[in-house]
Amino acid sequence: MAETGEEVSAEEVSAEASGFSDLSDSEFLEYLDLEDTQESSASLSKPGPSSELPGKDGKLINLPKWKRRLDVSPPMERFHLKYLYVTDLSAQDWCEQHMVYEKELPGFLAPEKANVLDTGASIHLARELEVHDLVTIPITTKEDTWAVKFLNILSMIPVLQSEGRTREFPVFGEVEGVLLVGVIDELCYTAKGELELAELKTRRRPMLPLEAQKKKDRFQVSLYKYIFDAMVQGKVTSASLIHHTKLCPDKPLGPSVLRHARQGGFSVKSLGDLMELVFLSLTLSDLPVIDILRIEYIHQETATVLGTETVAFEEKEVKGKVQHYMAYWMGHREPQGVDVEEAWKCRTCNYADICEWRKGGGMPSCTLEPQTKKVK
């Protein structure tokens, strides 16, 4: 397999390099907000003028017919996914049907929305560069990509404990039978010694988001806490990680990754060696659970802080949402769109004209029965 050059840091390796980047910002969904009101004349049941979208070859795709050609296997299998990102679930919190169309019809992101994402990513990178420099490490295997992530964690834990702050901290854990991964923007200790999670959200316009967007953001940071707490409490296991990712723990690491590991003081040969160090470090370094969840909204153009919000962690509510959203991924139910009260979201949706949820008046126009395993 050809090597790919990846940017890493002298102190930590970037999430992009680890194959573990989570869309930790809100630019895409923020763009869906309306300028002045969340009320709209958009009707949930009103069909759009077209049921077609251009395909990659320029030919029009009739979505209902195209969708019927899909097998009825669970979405995790249909989309060939080994794990989900935290932002996959927070996207479901905004509009599950929209998230599904993005999976089914990739490549239709409008240029202006892509620009918004790029701007937010640049701001995140600038903050990351405040604490470390970037170097390049070539990687050759999926084991290397996860090894880079583990090296990140091993370098971040002592920095957090000694300096009181670290950024872009990877998290992962099994939730409702599915591996969920993400990247926490910032972890820091307060003056009272409490561990605080800070999430940066950039805004294209100099105004705070609507309540629907804030709700999505609160759910996202709550998921980060849920996973991080499980990691430091020893509830995440290497066996579960290997099961979901199909990694080979005994496979020798690439020379560039090994060299970087030695520079960090880690004498390892394989991914399994690093995994053992990571799980020991997580549970034996006296890392506490996250005490405070804080979201900071800033204006992209001026970097002005628009406001901050402290989020109350409601474990029962988070678990309930996770169970509901995972039921889709496991094939137990069809995707759902927004409620009538939030039909205003459809005004700026790329898929409004072909949305089966809207055309069905709040119900999918076709229902697929989930696959059931045959009893042998």
XYZ file of C-alpha atoms in Angstrom:
376
model
C 0.000 0.000 0.000
C 1.352 3.395 -0.923
C 2.426 5.605 1.912
C 0.481 8.733 2.699
C 2.112 11.712 4.351
C 0.180 12.893 7.372
C 0.615 16.020 9.475
C 1.439 15.364 13.109
C 2.756 17.436 15.945
C 5.917 17.400 17.968
C 3.851 16.865 21.114
C 0.806 15.122 19.687
C -0.428 13.746 16.388
C -3.303 15.436 14.632
C -6.713 13.780 14.604
C -6.679 13.916 10.817
C -3.506 11.861 10.773
C -5.041 9.198 12.907
C -7.917 8.620 10.563
C -10.036 9.707 13.478
C -11.131 13.234 12.686
C -14.603 14.040 13.899
C -16.417 17.069 12.542
C -16.294 18.782 15.898
C -17.635 22.113 14.743
C -21.124 23.288 13.896
C -20.566 25.164 10.646
C -22.555 22.860 8.419
C -25.644 22.720 10.565
C -25.195 26.357 11.529
C -25.579 27.246 7.863
C -28.999 25.614 7.942
C -30.218 28.154 10.502
C -32.451 30.912 9.182
C -31.424 34.569 9.250
C -34.262 35.905 11.320
C -36.822 33.292 12.373
C -37.297 29.597 12.870
C -40.864 29.795 11.609
C -41.442 29.247 7.924
C -44.199 28.568 5.477
C -42.441 25.351 4.447
C -44.921 22.525 4.744
C -43.734 19.110 5.837
C -46.079 17.396 3.406
C -45.607 19.657 0.395
C -43.745 17.813 -2.384
C -40.951 19.615 -4.154
C -40.778 20.258 -7.895
C -38.344 17.449 -8.555
C -37.547 13.979 -7.311
C -34.191 13.856 -9.039
C -30.635 14.828 -8.234
C -27.637 14.857 -10.568
C -25.366 11.864 -10.179
C -21.581 11.915 -10.349
C -21.713 10.956 -14.038
C -24.060 13.850 -14.796
C -27.123 11.637 -15.146
C -30.186 12.326 -13.052
C -30.900 9.966 -10.187
C -34.495 9.265 -9.268
C -34.083 8.848 -5.541
C -37.069 6.619 -4.679
C -36.210 4.128 -7.431
C -32.523 4.309 -6.577
C -33.268 3.731 -2.918
C -35.405 0.694 -3.666
C -32.391 -0.900 -5.344
C -30.557 -0.809 -2.014
C -30.534 -3.960 0.050
C -32.423 -3.948 3.315
C -29.384 -4.692 5.459
C -28.794 -2.485 8.525
C -27.245 0.910 7.680
C -23.994 -0.027 9.453
C -23.569 -2.810 6.873
C -25.094 -0.913 3.939
C -22.646 1.969 4.320
C -19.747 -0.380 5.234
C -19.147 1.339 8.580
C -17.040 -0.116 11.379
C -17.837 2.752 13.743
C -19.732 6.032 13.947
C -18.620 9.550 14.775
C -20.175 11.509 17.597
C -21.205 14.065 14.964
C -23.165 11.381 13.096
C -25.465 11.159 16.100
C -25.603 14.912 16.660
C -26.524 15.290 12.964
C -29.413 12.899 13.629
C -30.489 15.242 16.414
C -30.813 18.019 13.821
C -32.504 15.957 11.087
C -31.974 12.231 10.758
C -33.368 12.072 7.221
C -30.922 14.778 6.087
C -28.024 12.831 7.587
C -29.120 9.685 5.723
C -29.319 11.496 2.381
C -25.767 12.713 2.925
C -24.667 9.092 3.353
C -26.675 7.867 0.366
C -25.784 10.741 -1.963
C -22.249 11.875 -1.084
C -20.623 14.686 -3.007
C -23.564 17.105 -3.097
C -22.275 19.583 -0.506
C -22.889 23.087 -1.801
C -19.687 25.151 -2.326
C -20.790 27.865 0.112
C -21.364 25.263 2.829
C -17.976 23.696 2.126
C -16.407 27.129 2.546
C -18.087 27.527 5.923
C -16.660 24.184 7.031
C -13.171 25.102 5.810
C -13.232 28.375 7.734
C -14.220 26.646 10.958
C -11.536 24.009 10.491
C -8.924 26.753 10.055
C -9.946 28.375 13.338
C -9.701 25.033 15.131
C -6.266 24.441 13.613
C -5.063 27.882 14.725
C -6.059 27.092 18.313
C -4.351 23.733 18.106
C -1.140 25.365 16.863
C -1.105 27.498 20.004
C -0.027 24.441 21.990
C 2.130 22.440 19.561
C 3.815 22.356 16.164
C 2.980 20.000 13.296
C 5.337 17.549 11.614
C 4.676 14.835 9.019
C 4.588 11.078 9.604
C 4.010 8.689 6.681
C 1.549 5.898 7.481
C 0.922 2.707 5.527
C -1.762 0.703 7.361
C -4.937 1.196 9.359
C -2.991 -0.083 12.376
C -0.622 2.860 11.902
C -3.503 5.349 11.848
C -4.857 4.094 15.163
C -1.337 3.885 16.592
C -0.947 7.591 15.866
C -4.154 8.284 17.778
C -2.914 6.250 20.738
C 0.382 8.162 20.695
C -1.702 11.337 20.857
C -3.488 10.133 23.965
C -0.268 8.999 25.641
C 1.297 12.414 25.099
C -1.828 14.399 26.018
C -2.520 12.809 29.408
C 0.709 13.974 31.113
C 0.354 17.418 29.480
C -3.166 17.737 30.868
C -2.054 16.621 34.317
C 1.035 18.844 34.474
C -0.036 21.943 32.532
C -3.776 21.765 33.118
C -4.850 21.909 29.458
C -4.826 19.873 26.247
C -6.623 20.093 22.928
C -8.022 17.712 20.297
C -8.294 14.739 22.666
C -9.526 11.544 20.907
C -12.308 9.538 22.557
C -13.813 6.154 21.678
C -16.054 3.572 23.245
C -18.822 1.066 22.619
C -22.309 2.522 23.005
C -25.401 0.354 22.492
C -23.315 -2.221 20.634
C -21.714 0.299 18.231
C -18.238 1.830 18.447
C -18.515 5.606 18.742
C -15.506 7.893 18.235
C -14.881 11.623 18.423
C -12.429 14.396 19.210
C -12.857 16.740 22.186
C -11.845 20.302 21.360
C -10.314 21.093 24.757
C -9.917 19.656 28.234
C -8.709 21.875 31.066
C -8.708 22.111 34.849
C -10.486 25.029 36.494
C -9.126 26.956 39.469
C -11.209 24.664 41.686
C -9.575 21.564 40.185
C -12.628 20.507 38.177
C -12.104 18.987 34.731
C -13.860 21.078 32.102
C -14.679 20.168 28.507
C -14.737 23.223 26.232
C -16.254 22.947 22.755
C -15.620 25.666 20.165
C -18.418 26.480 17.727
C -17.824 29.037 14.993
C -20.616 31.108 13.491
C -20.819 32.531 9.989
C -23.006 35.375 11.252
C -22.397 37.447 14.422
C -25.332 35.962 16.295
C -25.965 33.041 18.614
C -27.620 29.965 17.103
C -31.263 29.075 17.432
C -32.418 26.721 20.159
C -32.516 23.730 17.769
C -28.826 24.202 17.003
C -27.976 24.645 20.681
C -29.833 21.411 21.447
C -27.701 19.552 18.911
C -24.527 21.061 20.390
C -25.539 20.126 23.946
C -26.116 16.550 22.854
C -22.700 16.450 21.166
C -20.734 17.563 24.228
C -22.801 15.270 26.450
C -21.789 12.340 24.250
C -18.127 13.335 24.576
C -18.450 13.267 28.357
C -20.300 9.945 28.273
C -17.480 8.309 26.275
C -14.558 10.011 28.052
C -15.894 9.081 31.477
C -16.195 5.438 30.387
C -12.580 5.516 29.167
C -11.106 6.776 32.447
C -13.332 4.448 34.471
C -11.946 1.393 32.688
C -15.225 0.562 30.922
C -13.681 0.616 27.431
C -11.729 -2.525 26.514
C -9.168 -3.388 23.869
C -11.205 -6.479 22.966
C -14.214 -4.328 22.080
C -12.075 -1.953 20.023
C -10.472 -4.800 18.076
C -13.852 -6.439 17.516
C -15.364 -3.351 15.914
C -12.376 -2.038 13.953
C -11.012 -5.447 12.829
C -7.520 -4.218 13.692
C -4.616 -6.659 13.979
C -2.926 -5.901 17.319
C 0.131 -8.078 16.530
C 0.915 -6.377 13.223
C 4.276 -4.524 13.365
C 3.983 -0.763 13.186
C 5.458 1.178 10.285
C 8.999 2.578 10.641
C 7.885 6.209 10.793
C 5.351 5.506 13.543
C 7.924 3.467 15.485
C 10.437 6.293 15.192
C 7.921 8.810 16.514
C 6.994 6.459 19.370
C 10.645 6.109 20.412
C 11.069 9.884 20.325
C 8.182 10.069 22.777
C 9.849 7.522 25.062
C 7.608 4.561 24.189
C 9.310 1.240 23.488
C 6.717 -0.588 21.400
C 6.652 -2.838 18.355
C 2.985 -3.391 17.574
C -0.405 -1.754 17.914
C -1.204 -4.136 20.760
C 1.747 -2.786 22.736
C 0.432 0.753 22.356
C -3.128 -0.246 23.222
C -1.942 -1.787 26.483
C -0.069 1.402 27.383
C -3.080 3.590 26.536
C -5.588 1.662 28.635
C -3.170 1.528 31.575
C -2.484 5.249 31.293
C -6.184 6.109 31.129
C -7.053 4.188 34.268
C -3.901 4.672 36.370
C -3.151 8.365 35.786
C -5.877 9.603 38.164
C -7.825 11.307 35.376
C -11.225 12.329 36.774
C -14.527 12.279 34.957
C -15.552 15.511 33.257
C -17.226 17.899 35.698
C -18.194 20.836 33.461
C -19.439 21.045 29.876
C -19.003 24.433 28.205
C -19.769 25.554 24.647
C -18.197 28.718 23.246
C -19.659 30.405 20.164
C -17.413 32.754 18.183
C -17.854 34.764 14.980
C -15.716 33.367 12.183
C -14.738 36.642 10.563
C -13.861 38.668 13.659
C -13.125 35.903 16.216
C -15.457 37.756 18.594
C -16.929 35.627 21.360
C -20.688 35.691 20.868
C -21.509 33.819 24.041
C -20.848 30.757 26.153
C -23.183 28.147 27.556
C -22.710 25.711 30.412
C -24.452 22.413 29.716
C -26.088 20.271 32.387
C -25.352 16.591 31.770
C -28.586 14.597 31.821
C -27.476 10.965 31.646
C -30.971 9.464 31.332
C -31.859 11.801 28.450
C -28.555 11.117 26.670
C -29.003 7.351 26.948
C -32.552 7.607 25.648
C -31.467 9.584 22.591
C -28.550 7.257 21.890
C -30.808 4.207 22.022
C -33.255 5.857 19.616
C -30.585 6.916 17.120
C -28.716 3.620 17.269
C -31.964 1.791 16.463
C -31.721 3.300 12.971
C -28.103 2.229 12.476
C -28.877 -1.315 13.614
C -31.738 -1.558 11.127
C -34.583 -1.645 13.653
C -36.437 1.323 12.148
C -36.558 3.666 9.161
C -34.999 7.156 9.295
C -37.182 10.001 10.513
C -37.315 13.630 9.446
C -38.155 16.688 11.486
C -41.427 17.294 13.304
C -43.916 19.754 11.825
C -42.831 22.362 14.388
C -39.319 22.294 12.914
C -40.268 22.204 9.231
C -38.441 25.550 8.887
C -35.226 23.532 8.681
C -36.313 22.277 5.257
C -35.986 25.742 3.692
C -32.211 25.481 3.331
C -31.920 21.702 2.930
C -30.330 20.438 -0.296
C -32.603 17.418 -0.264
C -35.954 19.126 0.382
C -37.250 18.495 -3.137
C -36.726 14.737 -2.977
C -37.329 14.195 0.743
C -39.626 11.230 1.272
C -40.390 12.353 4.818
C -41.807 15.682 3.600
C -43.766 14.093 0.770
C -45.244 11.574 3.160
C -46.490 14.290 5.493
C -44.112 13.342 8.280
C -43.940 9.636 7.483
C -41.520 7.868 5.114
C -43.156 7.130 1.756
C -41.873 3.599 1.802
C -41.058 1.312 4.683
C -38.436 -1.396 4.560
C -38.682 -4.268 6.933
C -35.440 -4.795 8.879
C -33.587 -7.979 8.111
C -34.072 -10.767 10.581
C -31.509 -13.453 11.177
C -32.543 -16.910 10.094
C -32.642 -19.514 12.798
C -30.364 -22.347 11.923
